[in-house]
Amino acid sequence: MQHLELLNKFEEDMNFFNKNSKKLKEKYDEKFIAIKDNEIVAVGTIMEEVIKNLELKKIDPSGTFIQFISKTKIIL
Amino acid sequence: MIRIPLMFVDNQVRVNALLYAPNYRVTYKPISFIIDTGSPKSFLSEGEALRINFPLNSLTISEPIIRMGGSKYHLFTTKPISLLFKTDDKKLHKINLEKFSVSKASKKTDEAKRESHNFPSIIGTDFFIINNLVLHFNPNKQEEMFICENK
Protein backbone atom coordinates (compact mmCIF):
# COMPACT_ATOMS: atom_id res chain seq x y z
CA MET A 1 0.00 0.00 0.00
CA GLN A 2 1.29 3.45 -0.82
CA HIS A 3 2.41 5.42 2.21
CA LEU A 4 0.01 8.29 1.67
CA GLU A 5 -2.91 5.89 1.29
CA LEU A 6 -1.91 4.18 4.54
CA LEU A 7 -1.96 7.53 6.34
CA ASN A 8 -5.30 8.46 4.72
CA LYS A 9 -6.93 5.22 5.87
CA PHE A 10 -5.60 5.68 9.39
CA GLU A 11 -6.99 9.22 9.37
CA GLU A 12 -10.40 7.99 8.15
CA ASP A 13 -10.56 5.54 11.06
CA MET A 14 -9.63 8.32 13.47
CA ASN A 15 -12.40 10.47 11.99
CA PHE A 16 -14.82 7.58 12.50
CA PHE A 17 -13.86 7.61 16.17
CA ASN A 18 -14.27 11.38 16.31
CA LYS A 19 -17.74 11.35 14.71
CA ASN A 20 -18.97 8.52 16.92
CA SER A 21 -17.09 9.30 20.13
CA LYS A 22 -20.23 9.98 22.16
CA LYS A 23 -21.78 6.60 21.31
CA LEU A 24 -18.47 4.81 21.66
CA LYS A 25 -17.90 6.27 25.13
CA GLU A 26 -21.28 4.92 26.23
CA LYS A 27 -20.57 1.46 24.91
CA TYR A 28 -16.85 0.97 25.49
CA ASP A 29 -16.05 3.01 28.60
CA GLU A 30 -12.57 2.19 29.99
CA LYS A 31 -11.77 -0.11 27.05
CA PHE A 32 -9.33 -0.05 24.16
CA ILE A 33 -10.99 -0.28 20.76
CA ALA A 34 -9.47 -0.96 17.35
CA ILE A 35 -11.04 0.68 14.29
CA LYS A 36 -10.38 -0.50 10.75
CA ASP A 37 -12.29 0.60 7.64
CA ASN A 38 -14.85 2.46 9.78
CA GLU A 39 -15.65 -0.59 11.89
CA ILE A 40 -14.83 -1.67 15.43
CA VAL A 41 -12.74 -4.76 14.78
CA ALA A 42 -11.41 -5.53 18.27
CA VAL A 43 -11.98 -4.56 21.89
CA GLY A 44 -9.98 -5.22 25.04
CA THR A 45 -9.43 -4.04 28.58
CA ILE A 46 -5.67 -3.87 28.01
CA MET A 47 -3.66 -3.03 24.90
CA GLU A 48 -2.18 -6.53 24.65
CA GLU A 49 -5.68 -8.01 24.51
CA VAL A 50 -6.69 -5.78 21.57
CA ILE A 51 -3.48 -6.61 19.73
CA LYS A 52 -4.06 -10.34 20.32
CA ASN A 53 -7.67 -10.05 19.10
CA LEU A 54 -6.52 -8.24 15.95
CA GLU A 55 -3.91 -10.89 15.25
CA LEU A 56 -6.54 -13.62 15.65
CA LYS A 57 -8.50 -11.84 12.91
CA LYS A 58 -5.34 -11.56 10.78
CA ILE A 59 -5.42 -7.76 11.03
CA ASP A 60 -2.07 -6.02 11.38
CA PRO A 61 -2.19 -3.93 14.62
CA SER A 62 0.62 -1.70 13.40
CA GLY A 63 -1.62 -0.23 10.71
CA THR A 64 -4.74 -0.05 12.85
CA PHE A 65 -6.12 2.90 14.80
CA ILE A 66 -6.43 1.92 18.48
CA GLN A 67 -7.96 4.28 20.99
CA PHE A 68 -8.54 4.08 24.73
CA ILE A 69 -12.12 5.08 25.44
CA SER A 70 -13.04 6.81 28.65
CA LYS A 71 -15.94 8.94 29.76
CA THR A 72 -13.47 10.62 32.10
CA LYS A 73 -11.80 13.56 30.44
CA ILE A 74 -8.05 13.16 30.19
CA ILE A 75 -6.13 16.32 31.01
CA LEU A 76 -2.44 16.04 30.19
CA MET B 1 5.33 26.90 1.96
CA ILE B 2 4.72 23.53 3.54
CA ARG B 3 1.55 23.28 5.60
CA ILE B 4 0.66 20.29 7.73
CA PRO B 5 -3.03 20.39 8.65
CA LEU B 6 -4.08 19.53 12.19
CA MET B 7 -7.25 17.79 13.32
CA PHE B 8 -9.52 18.47 16.24
CA VAL B 9 -10.44 15.05 17.62
CA ASP B 10 -12.41 14.64 20.81
CA ASN B 11 -11.40 18.19 21.79
CA GLN B 12 -7.70 17.47 21.33
CA VAL B 13 -5.43 18.78 18.59
CA ARG B 14 -3.90 15.92 16.71
CA VAL B 15 -1.59 15.25 13.82
CA ASN B 16 -0.90 11.87 12.26
CA ALA B 17 2.45 10.79 10.89
CA LEU B 18 4.19 7.73 9.53
CA LEU B 19 7.09 6.64 11.68
CA TYR B 20 10.12 5.39 9.80
CA ALA B 21 12.75 3.86 12.07
CA PRO B 22 14.86 1.38 10.08
CA ASN B 23 17.28 0.94 13.00
CA TYR B 24 14.38 -0.74 14.80
CA ARG B 25 12.85 -2.46 11.76
CA VAL B 26 9.84 -0.14 11.96
CA THR B 27 8.85 1.08 8.52
CA TYR B 28 6.09 3.56 7.78
CA LYS B 29 3.78 2.90 10.72
CA PRO B 30 0.97 5.40 11.35
CA ILE B 31 1.01 7.23 14.68
CA SER B 32 -1.49 9.70 16.07
CA PHE B 33 0.18 12.46 18.07
CA ILE B 34 -1.50 14.96 20.36
CA ILE B 35 -0.04 18.45 20.09
CA ASP B 36 0.74 19.57 23.61
CA THR B 37 2.45 22.93 23.95
CA GLY B 38 2.52 22.34 27.71
CA SER B 39 4.93 19.46 27.20
CA PRO B 40 8.62 20.29 26.75
CA LYS B 41 9.22 16.82 25.29
CA SER B 42 7.89 14.89 22.32
CA PHE B 43 7.63 11.14 22.58
CA LEU B 44 6.07 7.95 21.33
CA SER B 45 3.88 6.42 24.01
CA GLU B 46 4.42 2.93 25.37
CA GLY B 47 1.03 1.80 24.02
CA GLU B 48 1.78 3.00 20.50
CA ALA B 49 5.25 1.43 20.69
CA LEU B 50 3.57 -1.86 21.57
CA ARG B 51 1.04 -1.50 18.72
CA ILE B 52 3.70 -0.91 16.04
CA ASN B 53 6.05 -3.48 17.56
CA PHE B 54 8.76 -0.95 18.37
CA PRO B 55 11.44 -2.89 20.30
CA LEU B 56 11.31 -0.94 23.55
CA ASN B 57 13.65 -3.38 25.26
CA SER B 58 16.43 -2.50 22.81
CA LEU B 59 16.50 1.08 24.12
CA THR B 60 18.97 1.39 26.94
CA ILE B 61 19.62 5.10 27.38
CA SER B 62 17.05 6.45 29.76
CA GLU B 63 16.31 10.07 30.51
CA PRO B 64 15.34 11.03 34.06
CA ILE B 65 11.91 10.20 35.36
CA ILE B 66 9.24 12.61 34.23
CA ARG B 67 5.73 13.15 35.55
CA MET B 68 2.72 13.12 33.24
CA GLY B 69 -0.90 13.08 34.27
CA GLY B 70 0.03 12.21 37.84
CA SER B 71 2.12 9.16 36.89
CA LYS B 72 5.86 8.66 36.57
CA TYR B 73 7.52 7.60 33.34
CA HIS B 74 10.98 6.93 31.98
CA LEU B 75 11.89 8.40 28.62
CA PHE B 76 14.11 6.27 26.41
CA THR B 77 16.12 7.85 23.61
CA THR B 78 16.09 6.33 20.13
CA LYS B 79 18.60 6.40 17.27
CA PRO B 80 17.66 8.63 14.29
CA ILE B 81 14.11 8.27 13.04
CA SER B 82 11.91 10.06 10.51
CA LEU B 83 8.32 11.25 10.69
CA LEU B 84 6.33 11.73 7.49
CA PHE B 85 3.41 14.14 7.65
CA LYS B 86 0.64 14.74 5.15
CA THR B 87 0.67 18.28 3.76
CA ASP B 88 -2.37 20.26 2.64
CA ASP B 89 -1.48 19.53 -0.99
CA LYS B 90 -1.72 15.78 -0.24
CA LYS B 91 1.99 15.05 -0.31
CA LEU B 92 4.23 13.57 2.34
CA HIS B 93 6.72 15.82 4.11
CA LYS B 94 9.58 14.03 5.81
CA ILE B 95 11.18 15.34 8.98
CA ASN B 96 14.38 13.62 10.03
CA LEU B 97 15.12 13.58 13.72
CA GLU B 98 18.53 12.77 15.20
CA LYS B 99 16.76 11.17 18.11
CA PHE B 100 13.30 10.76 19.57
CA SER B 101 11.90 9.56 22.88
CA VAL B 102 9.71 6.68 23.88
CA SER B 103 7.88 6.69 27.22
CA LYS B 104 7.55 3.74 29.54
CA ALA B 105 5.93 3.47 32.96
CA SER B 106 8.52 3.57 35.71
CA LYS B 107 6.43 1.25 37.90
CA LYS B 108 5.87 -2.31 36.78
CA THR B 109 2.42 -2.85 38.28
CA ASP B 110 -0.50 -3.82 36.00
CA GLU B 111 -2.23 -0.53 36.80
CA ALA B 112 0.85 1.55 35.88
CA LYS B 113 1.27 -0.41 32.65
CA ARG B 114 -2.40 0.01 31.72
CA GLU B 115 -2.22 3.74 32.40
CA SER B 116 0.95 4.03 30.35
CA HIS B 117 -0.63 2.12 27.45
CA ASN B 118 -3.57 4.52 27.26
CA PHE B 119 -1.36 7.60 27.45
CA PRO B 120 -1.07 9.25 24.02
CA SER B 121 2.01 10.01 21.95
CA ILE B 122 2.92 13.68 22.22
CA ILE B 123 4.40 16.37 20.05
CA GLY B 124 5.70 18.96 22.46
CA THR B 125 7.47 22.28 22.19
CA ASP B 126 10.90 20.71 21.51
CA PHE B 127 9.62 19.45 18.14
CA PHE B 128 8.78 23.00 17.01
CA ILE B 129 12.06 24.46 18.27
CA ILE B 130 14.35 21.76 16.83
CA ASN B 131 12.63 21.75 13.44
CA ASN B 132 12.02 25.53 13.24
CA LEU B 133 8.26 25.08 12.90
CA VAL B 134 5.30 27.28 13.74
CA LEU B 135 1.99 26.13 15.20
CA HIS B 136 -1.16 27.91 14.01
CA PHE B 137 -4.09 27.19 16.26
CA ASN B 138 -7.61 28.48 15.81
CA PRO B 139 -10.05 25.80 17.01
CA ASN B 140 -12.92 27.76 15.46
CA LYS B 141 -11.57 27.53 11.92
CA GLN B 142 -10.25 24.23 10.56
CA GLU B 143 -8.25 26.03 7.84
CA GLU B 144 -6.36 27.95 10.52
CA MET B 145 -5.07 24.87 12.30
CA PHE B 146 -1.76 23.79 10.86
CA ILE B 147 1.98 23.48 11.30
CA CYS B 148 4.26 25.36 8.89
CA GLU B 149 7.90 26.29 8.50
CA ASN B 150 9.21 29.37 10.27
CA LYS B 151 10.29 31.70 7.46
mmCIF file of C-alpha atoms in Angstrom:
data_model
loop_
_atom_site.group_PDB
_atom_site.id
_atom_site.type_symbol
_atom_site.label_atom_id
_atom_site.label_comp_id
_atom_site.label_asym_id
_atom_site.label_seq_id
_atom_site.Cartn_x
_atom_site.Cartn_y
_atom_site.Cartn_z
ATOM 1 C CA MET A 1 0.000 0.000 0.000
ATOM 2 C CA GLN A 2 1.288 3.452 -0.823
ATOM 3 C CA HIS A 3 2.411 5.416 2.214
ATOM 4 C CA LEU A 4 0.006 8.287 1.671
ATOM 5 C CA GLU A 5 -2.906 5.889 1.288
ATOM 6 C CA LEU A 6 -1.910 4.182 4.540
ATOM 7 C CA LEU A 7 -1.965 7.528 6.339
ATOM 8 C CA ASN A 8 -5.300 8.460 4.723
ATOM 9 C CA LYS A 9 -6.930 5.220 5.866
ATOM 10 C CA PHE A 10 -5.604 5.684 9.391
ATOM 11 C CA GLU A 11 -6.995 9.220 9.367
ATOM 12 C CA GLU A 12 -10.404 7.986 8.154
ATOM 13 C CA ASP A 13 -10.562 5.543 11.058
ATOM 14 C CA MET A 14 -9.634 8.323 13.466
ATOM 15 C CA ASN A 15 -12.403 10.468 11.985
ATOM 16 C CA PHE A 16 -14.821 7.577 12.496
ATOM 17 C CA PHE A 17 -13.856 7.615 16.172
ATOM 18 C CA ASN A 18 -14.274 11.376 16.309
ATOM 19 C CA LYS A 19 -17.738 11.351 14.712
ATOM 20 C CA ASN A 20 -18.965 8.524 16.924
ATOM 21 C CA SER A 21 -17.085 9.302 20.130
ATOM 22 C CA LYS A 22 -20.234 9.982 22.161
ATOM 23 C CA LYS A 23 -21.784 6.601 21.312
ATOM 24 C CA LEU A 24 -18.469 4.806 21.661
ATOM 25 C CA LYS A 25 -17.903 6.270 25.125
ATOM 26 C CA GLU A 26 -21.283 4.920 26.235
ATOM 27 C CA LYS A 27 -20.568 1.459 24.906
ATOM 28 C CA TYR A 28 -16.850 0.969 25.491
ATOM 29 C CA ASP A 29 -16.050 3.010 28.603
ATOM 30 C CA GLU A 30 -12.565 2.192 29.989
ATOM 31 C CA LYS A 31 -11.774 -0.109 27.046
ATOM 32 C CA PHE A 32 -9.333 -0.054 24.156
ATOM 33 C CA ILE A 33 -10.993 -0.281 20.758
ATOM 34 C CA ALA A 34 -9.471 -0.956 17.345
ATOM 35 C CA ILE A 35 -11.037 0.676 14.290
ATOM 36 C CA LYS A 36 -10.381 -0.496 10.746
ATOM 37 C CA ASP A 37 -12.285 0.602 7.639
ATOM 38 C CA ASN A 38 -14.847 2.457 9.777
ATOM 39 C CA GLU A 39 -15.652 -0.594 11.895
ATOM 40 C CA ILE A 40 -14.834 -1.671 15.433
ATOM 41 C CA VAL A 41 -12.735 -4.757 14.777
ATOM 42 C CA ALA A 42 -11.406 -5.526 18.265
ATOM 43 C CA VAL A 43 -11.984 -4.561 21.890
ATOM 44 C CA GLY A 44 -9.980 -5.216 25.039
ATOM 45 C CA THR A 45 -9.434 -4.042 28.577
ATOM 46 C CA ILE A 46 -5.673 -3.871 28.013
ATOM 47 C CA MET A 47 -3.661 -3.028 24.904
ATOM 48 C CA GLU A 48 -2.177 -6.532 24.654
ATOM 49 C CA GLU A 49 -5.682 -8.013 24.505
ATOM 50 C CA VAL A 50 -6.690 -5.784 21.565
ATOM 51 C CA ILE A 51 -3.481 -6.614 19.726
ATOM 52 C CA LYS A 52 -4.064 -10.340 20.321
ATOM 53 C CA ASN A 53 -7.672 -10.050 19.095
ATOM 54 C CA LEU A 54 -6.520 -8.244 15.951
ATOM 55 C CA GLU A 55 -3.907 -10.894 15.255
ATOM 56 C CA LEU A 56 -6.543 -13.621 15.645
ATOM 57 C CA LYS A 57 -8.501 -11.843 12.908
ATOM 58 C CA LYS A 58 -5.336 -11.556 10.779
ATOM 59 C CA ILE A 59 -5.423 -7.757 11.031
ATOM 60 C CA ASP A 60 -2.072 -6.021 11.384
ATOM 61 C CA PRO A 61 -2.191 -3.933 14.619
ATOM 62 C CA SER A 62 0.622 -1.699 13.398
ATOM 63 C CA GLY A 63 -1.621 -0.227 10.710
ATOM 64 C CA THR A 64 -4.741 -0.052 12.855
ATOM 65 C CA PHE A 65 -6.117 2.903 14.803
ATOM 66 C CA ILE A 66 -6.426 1.919 18.477
ATOM 67 C CA GLN A 67 -7.962 4.281 20.989
ATOM 68 C CA PHE A 68 -8.536 4.082 24.727
ATOM 69 C CA ILE A 69 -12.124 5.075 25.440
ATOM 70 C CA SER A 70 -13.038 6.814 28.647
ATOM 71 C CA LYS A 71 -15.944 8.944 29.763
ATOM 72 C CA THR A 72 -13.469 10.616 32.102
ATOM 73 C CA LYS A 73 -11.805 13.560 30.443
ATOM 74 C CA ILE A 74 -8.052 13.162 30.188
ATOM 75 C CA ILE A 75 -6.128 16.319 31.009
ATOM 76 C CA LEU A 76 -2.436 16.040 30.189
ATOM 77 C CA MET B 1 5.332 26.897 1.963
ATOM 78 C CA ILE B 2 4.717 23.527 3.542
ATOM 79 C CA ARG B 3 1.551 23.283 5.596
ATOM 80 C CA ILE B 4 0.665 20.290 7.733
ATOM 81 C CA PRO B 5 -3.031 20.391 8.653
ATOM 82 C CA LEU B 6 -4.077 19.532 12.191
ATOM 83 C CA MET B 7 -7.248 17.795 13.325
ATOM 84 C CA PHE B 8 -9.515 18.474 16.240
ATOM 85 C CA VAL B 9 -10.437 15.054 17.618
ATOM 86 C CA ASP B 10 -12.415 14.639 20.810
ATOM 87 C CA ASN B 11 -11.398 18.186 21.787
ATOM 88 C CA GLN B 12 -7.704 17.466 21.330
ATOM 89 C CA VAL B 13 -5.429 18.782 18.587
ATOM 90 C CA ARG B 14 -3.900 15.917 16.708
ATOM 91 C CA VAL B 15 -1.591 15.247 13.818
ATOM 92 C CA ASN B 16 -0.902 11.868 12.255
ATOM 93 C CA ALA B 17 2.453 10.790 10.890
ATOM 94 C CA LEU B 18 4.191 7.733 9.531
ATOM 95 C CA LEU B 19 7.094 6.637 11.680
ATOM 96 C CA TYR B 20 10.124 5.392 9.797
ATOM 97 C CA ALA B 21 12.752 3.861 12.068
ATOM 98 C CA PRO B 22 14.858 1.382 10.075
ATOM 99 C CA ASN B 23 17.278 0.940 13.001
ATOM 100 C CA TYR B 24 14.385 -0.737 14.795
ATOM 101 C CA ARG B 25 12.847 -2.455 11.760
ATOM 102 C CA VAL B 26 9.842 -0.143 11.956
ATOM 103 C CA THR B 27 8.850 1.081 8.520
ATOM 104 C CA TYR B 28 6.088 3.562 7.777
ATOM 105 C CA LYS B 29 3.782 2.905 10.719
ATOM 106 C CA PRO B 30 0.965 5.405 11.351
ATOM 107 C CA ILE B 31 1.010 7.228 14.682
ATOM 108 C CA SER B 32 -1.493 9.700 16.067
ATOM 109 C CA PHE B 33 0.185 12.462 18.072
ATOM 110 C CA ILE B 34 -1.502 14.964 20.358
ATOM 111 C CA ILE B 35 -0.043 18.454 20.086
ATOM 112 C CA ASP B 36 0.736 19.567 23.615
ATOM 113 C CA THR B 37 2.450 22.933 23.952
ATOM 114 C CA GLY B 38 2.518 22.343 27.711
ATOM 115 C CA SER B 39 4.931 19.461 27.204
ATOM 116 C CA PRO B 40 8.616 20.294 26.745
ATOM 117 C CA LYS B 41 9.218 16.822 25.294
ATOM 118 C CA SER B 42 7.891 14.893 22.317
ATOM 119 C CA PHE B 43 7.628 11.140 22.580
ATOM 120 C CA LEU B 44 6.073 7.954 21.329
ATOM 121 C CA SER B 45 3.885 6.418 24.014
ATOM 122 C CA GLU B 46 4.419 2.926 25.368
ATOM 123 C CA GLY B 47 1.025 1.803 24.023
ATOM 124 C CA GLU B 48 1.783 3.004 20.500
ATOM 125 C CA ALA B 49 5.249 1.433 20.691
ATOM 126 C CA LEU B 50 3.571 -1.857 21.565
ATOM 127 C CA ARG B 51 1.040 -1.498 18.716
ATOM 128 C CA ILE B 52 3.698 -0.912 16.045
ATOM 129 C CA ASN B 53 6.050 -3.481 17.560
ATOM 130 C CA PHE B 54 8.757 -0.950 18.366
ATOM 131 C CA PRO B 55 11.435 -2.889 20.295
ATOM 132 C CA LEU B 56 11.313 -0.944 23.555
ATOM 133 C CA ASN B 57 13.649 -3.378 25.258
ATOM 134 C CA SER B 58 16.432 -2.503 22.812
ATOM 135 C CA LEU B 59 16.497 1.077 24.125
ATOM 136 C CA THR B 60 18.974 1.390 26.936
ATOM 137 C CA ILE B 61 19.617 5.101 27.376
ATOM 138 C CA SER B 62 17.045 6.446 29.760
ATOM 139 C CA GLU B 63 16.307 10.069 30.511
ATOM 140 C CA PRO B 64 15.337 11.027 34.061
ATOM 141 C CA ILE B 65 11.912 10.201 35.364
ATOM 142 C CA ILE B 66 9.243 12.609 34.230
ATOM 143 C CA ARG B 67 5.730 13.153 35.548
ATOM 144 C CA MET B 68 2.723 13.124 33.240
ATOM 145 C CA GLY B 69 -0.902 13.078 34.269
ATOM 146 C CA GLY B 70 0.032 12.215 37.837
ATOM 147 C CA SER B 71 2.125 9.155 36.894
ATOM 148 C CA LYS B 72 5.861 8.656 36.570
ATOM 149 C CA TYR B 73 7.519 7.598 33.335
ATOM 150 C CA HIS B 74 10.979 6.933 31.979
ATOM 151 C CA LEU B 75 11.894 8.404 28.622
ATOM 152 C CA PHE B 76 14.114 6.269 26.413
ATOM 153 C CA THR B 77 16.122 7.846 23.610
ATOM 154 C CA THR B 78 16.095 6.330 20.126
ATOM 155 C CA LYS B 79 18.595 6.396 17.274
ATOM 156 C CA PRO B 80 17.660 8.626 14.290
ATOM 157 C CA ILE B 81 14.108 8.275 13.044
ATOM 158 C CA SER B 82 11.905 10.060 10.506
ATOM 159 C CA LEU B 83 8.323 11.255 10.686
ATOM 160 C CA LEU B 84 6.327 11.725 7.489
ATOM 161 C CA PHE B 85 3.409 14.138 7.650
ATOM 162 C CA LYS B 86 0.640 14.740 5.146
ATOM 163 C CA THR B 87 0.665 18.283 3.763
ATOM 164 C CA ASP B 88 -2.371 20.264 2.645
ATOM 165 C CA ASP B 89 -1.484 19.525 -0.995
ATOM 166 C CA LYS B 90 -1.715 15.776 -0.239
ATOM 167 C CA LYS B 91 1.992 15.049 -0.313
ATOM 168 C CA LEU B 92 4.234 13.568 2.343
ATOM 169 C CA HIS B 93 6.719 15.819 4.107
ATOM 170 C CA LYS B 94 9.580 14.029 5.811
ATOM 171 C CA ILE B 95 11.178 15.344 8.983
ATOM 172 C CA ASN B 96 14.379 13.620 10.030
ATOM 173 C CA LEU B 97 15.118 13.579 13.723
ATOM 174 C CA GLU B 98 18.525 12.773 15.200
ATOM 175 C CA LYS B 99 16.764 11.173 18.112
ATOM 176 C CA PHE B 100 13.300 10.763 19.567
ATOM 177 C CA SER B 101 11.902 9.559 22.877
ATOM 178 C CA VAL B 102 9.709 6.682 23.885
ATOM 179 C CA SER B 103 7.876 6.694 27.223
ATOM 180 C CA LYS B 104 7.546 3.745 29.536
ATOM 181 C CA ALA B 105 5.932 3.475 32.958
ATOM 182 C CA SER B 106 8.519 3.570 35.711
ATOM 183 C CA LYS B 107 6.425 1.247 37.900
ATOM 184 C CA LYS B 108 5.866 -2.315 36.777
ATOM 185 C CA THR B 109 2.416 -2.852 38.280
ATOM 186 C CA ASP B 110 -0.500 -3.817 36.002
ATOM 187 C CA GLU B 111 -2.230 -0.529 36.804
ATOM 188 C CA ALA B 112 0.848 1.555 35.877
ATOM 189 C CA LYS B 113 1.267 -0.411 32.654
ATOM 190 C CA ARG B 114 -2.397 0.012 31.716
ATOM 191 C CA GLU B 115 -2.224 3.737 32.401
ATOM 192 C CA SER B 116 0.947 4.035 30.349
ATOM 193 C CA HIS B 117 -0.630 2.122 27.452
ATOM 194 C CA ASN B 118 -3.565 4.517 27.260
ATOM 195 C CA PHE B 119 -1.355 7.601 27.453
ATOM 196 C CA PRO B 120 -1.069 9.247 24.017
ATOM 197 C CA SER B 121 2.009 10.007 21.954
ATOM 198 C CA ILE B 122 2.922 13.680 22.222
ATOM 199 C CA ILE B 123 4.399 16.367 20.047
ATOM 200 C CA GLY B 124 5.699 18.962 22.464
ATOM 201 C CA THR B 125 7.471 22.283 22.188
ATOM 202 C CA ASP B 126 10.897 20.707 21.505
ATOM 203 C CA PHE B 127 9.621 19.447 18.137
ATOM 204 C CA PHE B 128 8.778 22.996 17.012
ATOM 205 C CA ILE B 129 12.063 24.455 18.268
ATOM 206 C CA ILE B 130 14.355 21.757 16.835
ATOM 207 C CA ASN B 131 12.628 21.747 13.438
ATOM 208 C CA ASN B 132 12.025 25.529 13.243
ATOM 209 C CA LEU B 133 8.261 25.082 12.896
ATOM 210 C CA VAL B 134 5.298 27.278 13.736
ATOM 211 C CA LEU B 135 1.992 26.132 15.204
ATOM 212 C CA HIS B 136 -1.158 27.909 14.006
ATOM 213 C CA PHE B 137 -4.088 27.191 16.264
ATOM 214 C CA ASN B 138 -7.606 28.477 15.806
ATOM 215 C CA PRO B 139 -10.051 25.801 17.007
ATOM 216 C CA ASN B 140 -12.921 27.757 15.458
ATOM 217 C CA LYS B 141 -11.568 27.525 11.917
ATOM 218 C CA GLN B 142 -10.245 24.230 10.562
ATOM 219 C CA GLU B 143 -8.249 26.031 7.837
ATOM 220 C CA GLU B 144 -6.360 27.948 10.521
ATOM 221 C CA MET B 145 -5.073 24.868 12.303
ATOM 222 C CA PHE B 146 -1.761 23.793 10.860
ATOM 223 C CA ILE B 147 1.979 23.484 11.299
ATOM 224 C CA CYS B 148 4.256 25.360 8.891
ATOM 225 C CA GLU B 149 7.898 26.290 8.501
ATOM 226 C CA ASN B 150 9.208 29.372 10.270
ATOM 227 C CA LYS B 151 10.285 31.701 7.458
#
